[in-house]
XYZ file of C-alpha atoms in Angstrom:
597
model
C 23.209 62.982 47.129
C 19.887 64.804 46.872
C 19.288 68.050 45.018
C 17.215 71.220 45.068
C 16.126 72.565 41.674
C 14.920 76.181 41.489
C 11.713 76.099 39.431
C 10.587 79.694 39.990
C 12.197 82.924 41.125
C 15.276 85.026 40.271
C 17.528 81.926 40.439
C 15.312 79.814 38.148
C 17.226 76.906 36.623
C 19.907 76.649 39.333
C 20.440 73.235 40.863
C 21.992 72.756 44.298
C 23.448 69.479 45.564
C 22.724 68.964 49.240
C 25.759 68.287 51.425
C 25.750 65.563 54.069
C 25.487 68.217 56.776
C 22.901 70.852 57.742
C 22.511 73.536 55.074
C 21.081 77.045 55.306
C 18.598 78.402 52.746
C 18.698 82.173 52.368
C 20.502 85.178 51.027
C 23.410 84.685 53.463
C 23.783 80.954 52.811
C 27.011 79.559 51.418
C 25.543 76.145 50.552
C 22.141 77.232 49.133
C 22.406 80.967 48.344
C 19.365 82.696 46.832
C 19.170 86.187 45.354
C 15.411 86.519 45.929
C 15.006 89.609 48.122
C 11.687 88.324 49.476
C 13.682 85.474 51.008
C 15.207 86.222 54.417
C 18.948 86.231 54.977
C 18.592 83.131 57.154
C 15.261 81.823 55.893
C 15.240 78.077 56.610
C 17.512 75.136 57.359
C 17.758 71.669 55.823
C 19.337 68.908 57.873
C 19.515 65.095 57.717
C 18.010 63.012 60.520
C 17.568 59.250 60.612
C 17.955 58.819 56.868
C 15.470 61.618 56.103
C 15.814 65.312 55.365
C 14.087 67.856 57.589
C 13.115 71.433 56.691
C 12.993 73.952 59.543
C 11.832 77.549 59.200
C 14.125 79.995 61.020
C 11.518 82.626 61.833
C 11.559 84.084 58.315
C 9.512 87.164 57.452
C 7.475 85.536 54.676
C 7.443 81.966 55.965
C 8.444 78.620 54.438
C 5.908 76.453 52.612
C 5.938 72.823 51.441
C 3.383 71.909 48.778
C 1.464 75.093 49.606
C 1.254 74.472 53.380
C 3.161 76.726 55.777
C 5.832 75.018 57.884
C 5.208 76.037 61.482
C 8.191 74.207 62.957
C 9.779 71.326 61.014
C 8.728 69.180 58.050
C 10.038 65.804 56.845
C 10.664 66.105 53.113
C 9.855 63.571 50.392
C 11.171 63.506 46.853
C 9.058 65.735 44.659
C 8.101 68.107 47.483
C 7.992 71.764 46.465
C 9.528 74.235 48.899
C 8.548 77.900 48.648
C 10.687 80.555 50.330
C 9.712 84.101 49.408
C 8.940 84.082 45.687
C 11.284 81.155 45.024
C 10.026 77.589 44.489
C 12.513 74.719 44.849
C 11.884 71.047 44.091
C 13.416 68.485 46.445
C 14.739 66.294 43.671
C 16.365 63.224 42.276
C 19.078 61.181 43.951
C 22.658 61.041 42.749
C 23.216 58.802 39.790
C 20.295 60.282 37.857
C 21.429 62.955 35.426
C 19.067 65.672 34.285
C 20.140 65.291 30.679
C 19.045 68.665 29.376
C 21.545 68.353 26.527
C 20.650 64.777 25.571
C 20.116 63.871 21.916
C 16.767 62.090 21.730
C 15.805 60.133 18.631
C 12.705 58.166 17.693
C 13.696 55.335 15.374
C 12.023 52.309 13.883
C 14.849 50.090 15.055
C 17.450 50.380 17.764
C 20.816 48.726 17.127
C 19.169 46.648 14.439
C 16.609 45.121 16.794
C 12.875 45.612 16.254
C 10.721 46.439 19.271
C 7.585 44.407 19.891
C 4.595 44.986 22.167
C 4.221 42.480 24.989
C 1.268 44.002 26.843
C -1.064 46.993 26.623
C -3.507 48.686 28.979
C -6.165 51.316 28.338
C -5.165 54.641 29.869
C -8.325 55.899 31.559
C -9.790 56.126 35.029
C -10.167 52.333 35.149
C -6.438 51.850 34.632
C -5.933 52.867 38.240
C -7.810 49.703 39.293
C -5.561 46.725 38.680
C -6.978 43.736 36.820
C -5.505 41.301 39.332
C -5.295 42.222 43.028
C -1.727 43.089 43.998
C -0.040 41.960 47.197
C -0.914 44.312 50.035
C 2.633 45.691 50.351
C 2.882 46.522 46.642
C -0.585 48.072 46.617
C 0.299 50.278 49.592
C 3.521 51.371 47.878
C 1.649 52.317 44.713
C -1.044 54.110 46.697
C 1.632 56.079 48.547
C 3.248 57.032 45.233
C -0.050 58.259 43.773
C -0.772 60.204 46.960
C 2.687 61.793 46.850
C 2.195 62.627 43.198
C -1.196 64.227 43.801
C 0.139 66.329 46.681
C 3.154 67.526 44.691
C 1.185 68.248 41.526
C -1.383 70.228 43.484
C 1.184 72.994 44.006
C 2.740 72.854 40.517
C 1.677 75.882 38.517
C 3.481 75.371 35.200
C 3.633 72.411 32.820
C 7.410 72.146 33.291
C 7.034 71.950 37.076
C 4.495 69.148 36.609
C 6.799 67.161 34.326
C 9.858 67.578 36.580
C 7.889 66.315 39.589
C 6.482 63.362 37.619
C 9.868 62.192 36.366
C 11.535 62.587 39.766
C 8.866 60.428 41.420
C 8.945 57.853 38.622
C 12.707 57.420 39.040
C 12.267 57.187 42.807
C 9.646 54.416 42.708
C 10.192 52.594 39.403
C 13.490 51.048 38.357
C 14.650 52.818 35.200
C 17.914 53.472 33.408
C 16.485 56.177 31.183
C 13.313 58.205 31.050
C 11.806 61.051 29.088
C 8.564 62.953 28.708
C 7.602 64.215 25.267
C 4.770 66.648 24.582
C 3.052 67.190 21.254
C 3.545 70.569 19.594
C 0.136 71.070 17.987
C 1.285 73.785 15.586
C 4.178 71.768 14.137
C 2.700 68.322 14.850
C 6.008 67.342 16.436
C 6.951 65.595 19.644
C 9.181 67.801 21.774
C 11.287 66.331 24.625
C 10.598 68.327 27.794
C 12.246 66.268 30.552
C 15.013 63.670 30.153
C 16.639 61.542 32.857
C 19.594 59.189 32.338
C 21.331 57.229 35.068
C 24.972 58.245 34.899
C 26.342 54.752 34.651
C 24.015 53.936 31.755
C 24.441 57.053 29.611
C 25.622 56.342 26.112
C 28.183 58.895 25.038
C 28.388 60.564 21.690
C 31.790 60.057 19.967
C 34.024 63.079 20.184
C 34.510 65.179 17.089
C 30.962 64.546 15.867
C 29.933 68.169 16.420
C 26.335 69.142 16.470
C 25.412 67.984 13.017
C 23.088 65.259 14.265
C 21.041 67.789 16.233
C 19.840 69.745 13.267
C 16.088 69.473 13.727
C 13.174 67.930 15.618
C 11.079 65.165 14.054
C 7.702 63.830 15.067
C 6.926 60.197 15.761
C 5.840 59.667 12.188
C 9.001 61.030 10.580
C 12.130 59.259 9.498
C 14.884 58.336 11.897
C 16.319 61.621 13.018
C 17.393 62.980 16.393
C 15.185 65.340 18.348
C 17.349 67.991 20.027
C 16.720 68.997 23.622
C 17.454 72.636 24.272
C 19.748 73.299 27.220
C 19.627 76.206 29.642
C 23.326 75.838 30.382
C 25.769 78.352 28.953
C 28.259 75.647 28.042
C 27.297 72.445 26.244
C 29.092 69.213 27.204
C 31.294 67.865 24.447
C 29.634 64.423 24.587
C 25.911 64.620 25.381
C 24.120 61.339 26.193
C 22.053 59.750 23.410
C 18.588 58.356 24.023
C 17.012 56.096 21.379
C 13.348 55.150 21.661
C 11.141 53.123 19.348
C 9.138 55.263 16.943
C 6.744 52.342 16.474
C 5.933 52.155 20.178
C 5.560 55.916 20.645
C 3.325 56.181 17.553
C 1.148 53.339 18.817
C 0.693 55.046 22.196
C -0.127 58.404 20.590
C -2.646 56.946 18.153
C -4.338 54.363 20.383
C -4.165 56.161 23.728
C -3.120 52.967 25.520
C -0.013 52.212 27.552
C 2.532 49.730 26.196
C 4.979 47.265 27.756
C 7.558 46.262 25.164
C 10.955 44.708 24.519
C 13.306 44.987 21.585
C 14.227 41.257 21.603
C 11.048 39.197 21.937
C 10.691 38.563 18.194
C 14.377 38.597 17.285
C 15.481 35.105 16.152
C 19.118 36.026 16.734
C 18.535 35.518 20.457
C 17.163 31.988 20.138
C 20.698 30.706 20.568
C 23.219 31.453 23.299
C 24.029 35.045 22.499
C 24.492 37.254 25.550
C 21.658 39.699 26.216
C 24.208 41.833 28.030
C 26.278 42.270 24.873
C 23.260 42.866 22.630
C 21.756 45.488 24.973
C 18.220 44.095 25.164
C 15.891 46.626 26.848
C 12.493 46.448 28.515
C 10.414 49.616 28.217
C 7.161 51.236 29.310
C 5.419 53.944 27.318
C 2.130 55.510 28.429
C 0.048 58.432 27.159
C -0.464 61.775 28.860
C -4.116 62.692 28.384
C -6.123 65.833 28.995
C -9.829 66.511 28.743
C -10.903 68.480 25.673
C -12.073 71.853 26.945
C -14.279 72.339 23.876
C -15.392 68.915 22.587
C -17.694 70.493 19.977
C -14.879 70.627 17.442
C -14.129 66.890 17.702
C -15.524 64.203 15.414
C -18.832 62.476 16.320
C -18.217 59.555 18.667
C -14.660 60.721 19.435
C -13.256 60.372 22.937
C -13.572 63.461 25.141
C -9.885 62.960 25.995
C -6.903 63.807 23.823
C -3.318 62.543 24.000
C -0.874 65.437 24.378
C 2.318 63.465 25.006
C 3.945 60.323 26.365
C 6.011 59.132 29.321
C 8.722 56.699 28.229
C 11.077 54.759 30.519
C 13.286 51.776 29.849
C 15.837 49.540 31.515
C 18.396 47.007 30.402
C 16.976 43.490 30.819
C 20.103 42.580 32.770
C 19.000 45.166 35.361
C 15.233 44.868 35.360
C 12.205 43.664 33.377
C 8.897 45.501 33.691
C 5.601 43.841 34.577
C 1.983 44.539 33.527
C 1.311 45.868 37.036
C 3.976 48.532 36.568
C 2.460 49.395 33.197
C -0.883 50.043 34.907
C 0.834 52.111 37.599
C 2.666 54.268 35.046
C -0.593 54.687 33.099
C -2.224 56.054 36.255
C 0.716 58.446 36.662
C 0.276 59.593 33.059
C -3.407 60.227 33.723
C -2.644 62.388 36.763
C 0.116 64.208 34.887
C -2.330 65.115 32.111
C -4.865 66.520 34.559
C -2.134 68.496 36.345
C -0.835 69.941 33.057
C -4.340 71.035 32.126
C -4.817 72.634 35.548
C -1.457 74.413 35.178
C -2.484 75.767 31.771
C -5.804 76.995 33.155
C -3.939 78.604 36.060
C -1.564 80.389 33.670
C -4.503 81.553 31.540
C -6.220 82.909 34.644
C -2.972 84.580 35.691
C -2.645 86.209 32.275
C -6.234 87.461 32.509
C -5.551 88.879 35.979
C -2.430 90.624 34.676
C -4.388 92.216 31.848
C -6.995 93.377 34.351
C -4.263 94.757 36.625
C -2.663 96.577 33.681
C -6.021 98.140 32.860
C -6.598 99.230 36.455
C -3.047 100.588 36.704
C -3.404 102.545 33.475
C -6.720 104.034 34.584
C -5.410 105.008 38.029
C -2.160 106.489 36.733
C -3.835 108.322 33.864
C -6.116 110.087 36.340
C -3.237 111.075 38.641
C -0.958 112.195 35.817
C -3.789 114.180 34.201
C -4.329 116.113 37.454
C -0.610 116.874 37.747
C -0.353 117.967 34.097
C -3.364 120.233 34.476
C -1.721 121.869 37.492
C 1.545 122.236 35.549
C -0.308 123.852 32.658
C -2.074 126.228 35.060
C 1.194 127.159 36.773
C 2.917 127.697 33.425
C 0.087 129.999 32.305
C 0.483 132.074 35.481
C 4.254 132.296 34.902
C 3.660 133.370 31.288
C 1.200 136.082 32.316
C 3.631 137.373 34.943
C 6.475 137.521 32.429
C 4.361 139.316 29.816
C 3.246 141.920 32.333
C 6.703 142.022 34.008
C 4.925 141.108 37.244
C 7.639 139.210 39.131
C 5.343 138.369 42.051
C 2.822 136.736 39.747
C 5.570 134.812 37.929
C 6.965 133.552 41.248
C 3.496 132.417 42.297
C 3.102 130.461 39.068
C 6.561 128.969 39.417
C 5.721 127.650 42.907
C 2.757 125.799 41.361
C 5.012 124.351 38.654
C 7.713 123.384 41.156
C 5.218 121.710 43.500
C 3.765 119.583 40.703
C 7.189 118.714 39.304
C 7.915 117.286 42.754
C 4.659 115.299 42.581
C 5.466 113.758 39.202
C 9.002 112.974 40.409
C 7.697 111.247 43.543
C 5.103 109.346 41.513
C 7.793 108.073 39.125
C 10.150 107.043 41.932
C 7.364 105.241 43.788
C 6.353 103.352 40.653
C 9.952 102.275 40.063
C 10.316 101.191 43.685
C 7.101 99.176 43.581
C 7.682 97.488 40.223
C 11.107 95.977 40.853
C 12.672 93.874 43.601
C 15.461 95.668 45.391
C 18.083 94.448 47.832
C 18.675 96.971 50.653
C 22.189 98.438 50.424
C 23.285 98.825 54.028
C 25.553 101.627 55.202
C 26.511 102.833 58.664
C 24.328 105.909 59.146
C 22.598 107.865 61.880
C 18.881 108.215 61.013
C 18.912 111.743 62.460
C 20.754 113.040 59.386
C 18.190 111.566 56.990
C 15.222 112.785 59.036
C 16.565 116.347 59.102
C 17.211 116.207 55.342
C 13.635 115.070 54.659
C 12.208 117.818 56.888
C 14.237 120.399 54.947
C 12.817 119.070 51.667
C 9.185 119.468 52.768
C 9.823 122.789 54.564
C 8.745 125.022 51.621
C 5.410 123.182 51.259
C 4.923 123.097 55.042
C 5.596 126.845 55.352
C 3.222 127.630 52.487
C 0.481 125.629 54.228
C 1.283 127.002 57.686
C 2.233 123.591 59.084
C 4.922 122.917 61.697
C 7.138 119.853 61.174
C 9.603 118.910 63.929
C 11.980 116.051 64.723
C 12.433 114.254 68.040
C 15.431 111.965 67.590
C 17.140 110.076 70.407
C 20.405 111.978 70.886
C 22.134 108.721 71.852
C 20.984 106.896 68.724
C 24.096 105.133 67.372
C 25.120 104.848 63.749
C 23.570 101.622 62.485
C 23.601 99.685 59.184
C 20.528 100.818 57.236
C 19.722 101.484 53.597
C 19.814 105.308 53.271
C 17.935 105.431 49.942
C 15.168 103.135 51.134
C 14.857 104.927 54.487
C 14.746 108.302 52.713
C 11.824 107.140 50.559
C 9.985 105.726 53.597
C 10.263 108.992 55.556
C 9.385 111.197 52.568
C 6.266 109.167 51.754
C 5.043 109.295 55.356
C 5.796 113.026 55.655
C 3.971 113.752 52.382
C 0.947 111.828 53.650
C 0.981 113.718 56.942
C 1.342 117.073 55.157
C -1.695 116.295 52.994
C -3.718 115.170 56.025
C -3.311 118.156 58.388
C -5.359 121.365 58.223
C -3.713 124.575 56.912
C -2.513 126.866 59.695
C -3.165 124.243 62.387
C -1.091 121.259 61.351
C 1.638 119.687 63.444
C 3.860 116.863 62.200
C 6.301 115.129 64.515
C 8.983 112.601 63.542
C 10.207 110.472 66.462
C 13.215 108.164 66.169
C 14.686 105.905 68.835
C 16.958 102.881 69.030
C 15.563 99.705 70.619
C 18.733 97.993 71.800
C 16.913 95.047 73.353
C 15.315 94.025 70.054
C 18.132 95.444 67.884
C 15.925 97.682 65.788
C 15.435 101.312 64.846
C 11.929 102.640 65.516
C 10.609 105.632 63.549
C 7.211 107.223 64.183
C 5.543 109.890 62.025
C 2.681 111.590 63.901
C 0.175 114.179 62.694
C -2.809 115.965 64.242
C -4.998 115.559 61.174
C -8.585 114.292 61.075
C -7.560 110.639 61.419
C -8.604 107.657 59.324
C -12.024 106.023 59.251
C -12.016 102.449 60.682
C -13.543 101.091 57.463
C -10.485 102.249 55.508
C -7.795 100.874 57.815
C -7.707 97.388 56.300
C -7.170 98.808 52.778
C -4.589 101.401 53.754
C -1.560 99.695 52.167
C -3.323 98.443 49.037
C -2.018 99.723 45.711
C -4.124 102.564 44.217
C -6.287 102.791 47.346
C -6.174 106.376 48.595
C -7.826 108.104 51.552
C -7.361 111.488 49.817
C -9.859 110.993 47.003
C -8.774 112.625 43.746
C -5.766 114.260 45.424
C -3.965 110.962 46.067
C -2.374 108.310 43.845
C -2.723 105.379 46.250
C 0.901 104.384 45.635
C 2.934 105.965 48.450
C 1.877 103.720 51.343
C 2.010 100.553 49.208
C 5.599 101.427 48.241
C 6.481 102.275 51.833
C 5.225 98.887 53.037
C 7.190 97.117 50.276
C 10.450 98.886 51.179
C 9.944 98.163 54.878
C 9.367 94.464 54.137
C 12.485 94.387 51.944
C 14.332 95.468 55.098
C 12.563 92.592 56.923
C 10.891 95.220 59.073
C 7.287 96.046 59.933
C 4.962 99.029 59.600
C 1.807 99.687 61.613
C -0.696 102.509 61.934
C -2.692 103.879 64.846
C -5.527 106.263 64.066
C -9.049 107.264 64.987
C -11.390 109.939 63.621
C -10.500 113.315 65.154
C -7.377 111.999 66.923
C -4.708 112.168 64.234
C -2.578 109.360 62.843
C 0.710 107.708 63.812
C 2.704 105.437 61.502
C 5.322 103.266 63.238
C 8.184 101.703 61.277
C 10.478 99.117 62.882
C 13.661 98.219 60.997
C 15.913 95.413 62.288
C 19.604 96.234 62.534
C 22.144 93.703 61.238
C 25.612 94.827 62.233
C 27.144 91.715 60.666
C 25.472 92.191 57.273
C 26.893 94.987 55.147
C 26.426 95.376 51.403
C 29.365 95.122 49.052
C 30.025 98.693 47.801
C 31.461 97.263 44.572
C 28.038 95.989 43.496
C 26.060 98.028 40.985
C 22.527 98.947 41.950
C 19.795 101.034 40.368
C 18.803 104.410 41.807
C 16.301 104.403 44.649
C 15.282 108.048 44.485
């Protein structure tokens, strides 16, 4: 049975086993349910066909992608493929019989079961290792080429080191016979090897005796330390009572780390006890491959003169019982090539994360600057209004105090709306559907802006289809959409001449509610249309925050709806919101959700 592992998104760490029948991916799925609200309710489908698994997009709002390429219709999956739905990335993973031993106890020891490991063959791990010393048979060469191509395609869309390592180990277990496998990376600060990914075939896992507790998992040791287990942290809430144990030769791993060359070894080649008729099955003789993971030094100036520009950051180690399989030098060269690609992919992932961190810092700076300016303007208005109120109270001039209070009240509403919009934009939110008639919400929103409209001499009216039925919509989200659009329209129209019209109708053919907010303002310049929904981009100059329309678009998309704008200079502006209606999808009122307004 194949699996899907969630590598990124709200469900990160979850692992789904695929059934032998078609399975739905989405928020409504029973087989592969996701909580990512950027994923559609019925986002995509997985189904078996002719021994392969097919991914089909079901017309989702944000599309389905495999290895960074959008799936237009269907896609035949391969192990290691990365599927992106919304903000969630899933890895099409290992077959049944291969356990992701996140709780395994890994130890590097000089001897295993009293048998010393010896090196049979080595190969330099560099670009030349991808060219085999002796030409392989055409079929084997094509298989290896296909593996390296698959690996390159999968790694190209892996953006974290852990994603890279998971993909590498899945593909290794798919193409190379192995009972056990692990990838260890070097912790530069502690000079320790840390197990990152461990795979153990279920039938081969050695079990820890019960009652042993966790005493043997007390601390991690590097390849040069004494025989001691290296613990592997688990993401699971409950630890199995008997985690599998994985012994590897410290001698072999140290040799690979220090020399930078791949090693083919066995733990019985020099053991005289096997010169007689003892059973290799009983003695557990193992054949193993261990290759380095190398990256290019980004700043070679700090290295010693004549030193290699590459550095070893970890190892890939796999082994198999000799009774099952014995590795060849060709497979050693293949695994060395995989280690080389893994190193480059890890370095690319680190550079990507560094760039992402730099972008986040830049975004934080831009956000702080934009918000500081908006908040400063509001606070200045509040201070001015408070001063007017104070003067009116001191002079017992009620009219003056009321005038000042209107300024304070108007700016309190601005700071409230700014805060609510920021909260709405910064967090994912699942629409909470209730049976409502949009007419009620529209009238409520018009009442809320009535004082500001009257003060400006603007008329705001509603034109709602009297036959509009009650439909399942999110009242909080819809309220914020209408208020943001009304506030924009109120700011756009001229005092004493403005007209704002809210139109609402039900499109039964397409099963959607359509809401239009029209104004007779000056319109929007064509050059600004493409930036209209960008965060902190405002058409109002210093009077706007540039948040309202970005939040409105986000809420509409969370409803799997659409928003469009029609405008021209001197002809006013019309925003059209289309929200699909799902009568069969109602939210559970027992769920707890944060406030939306």
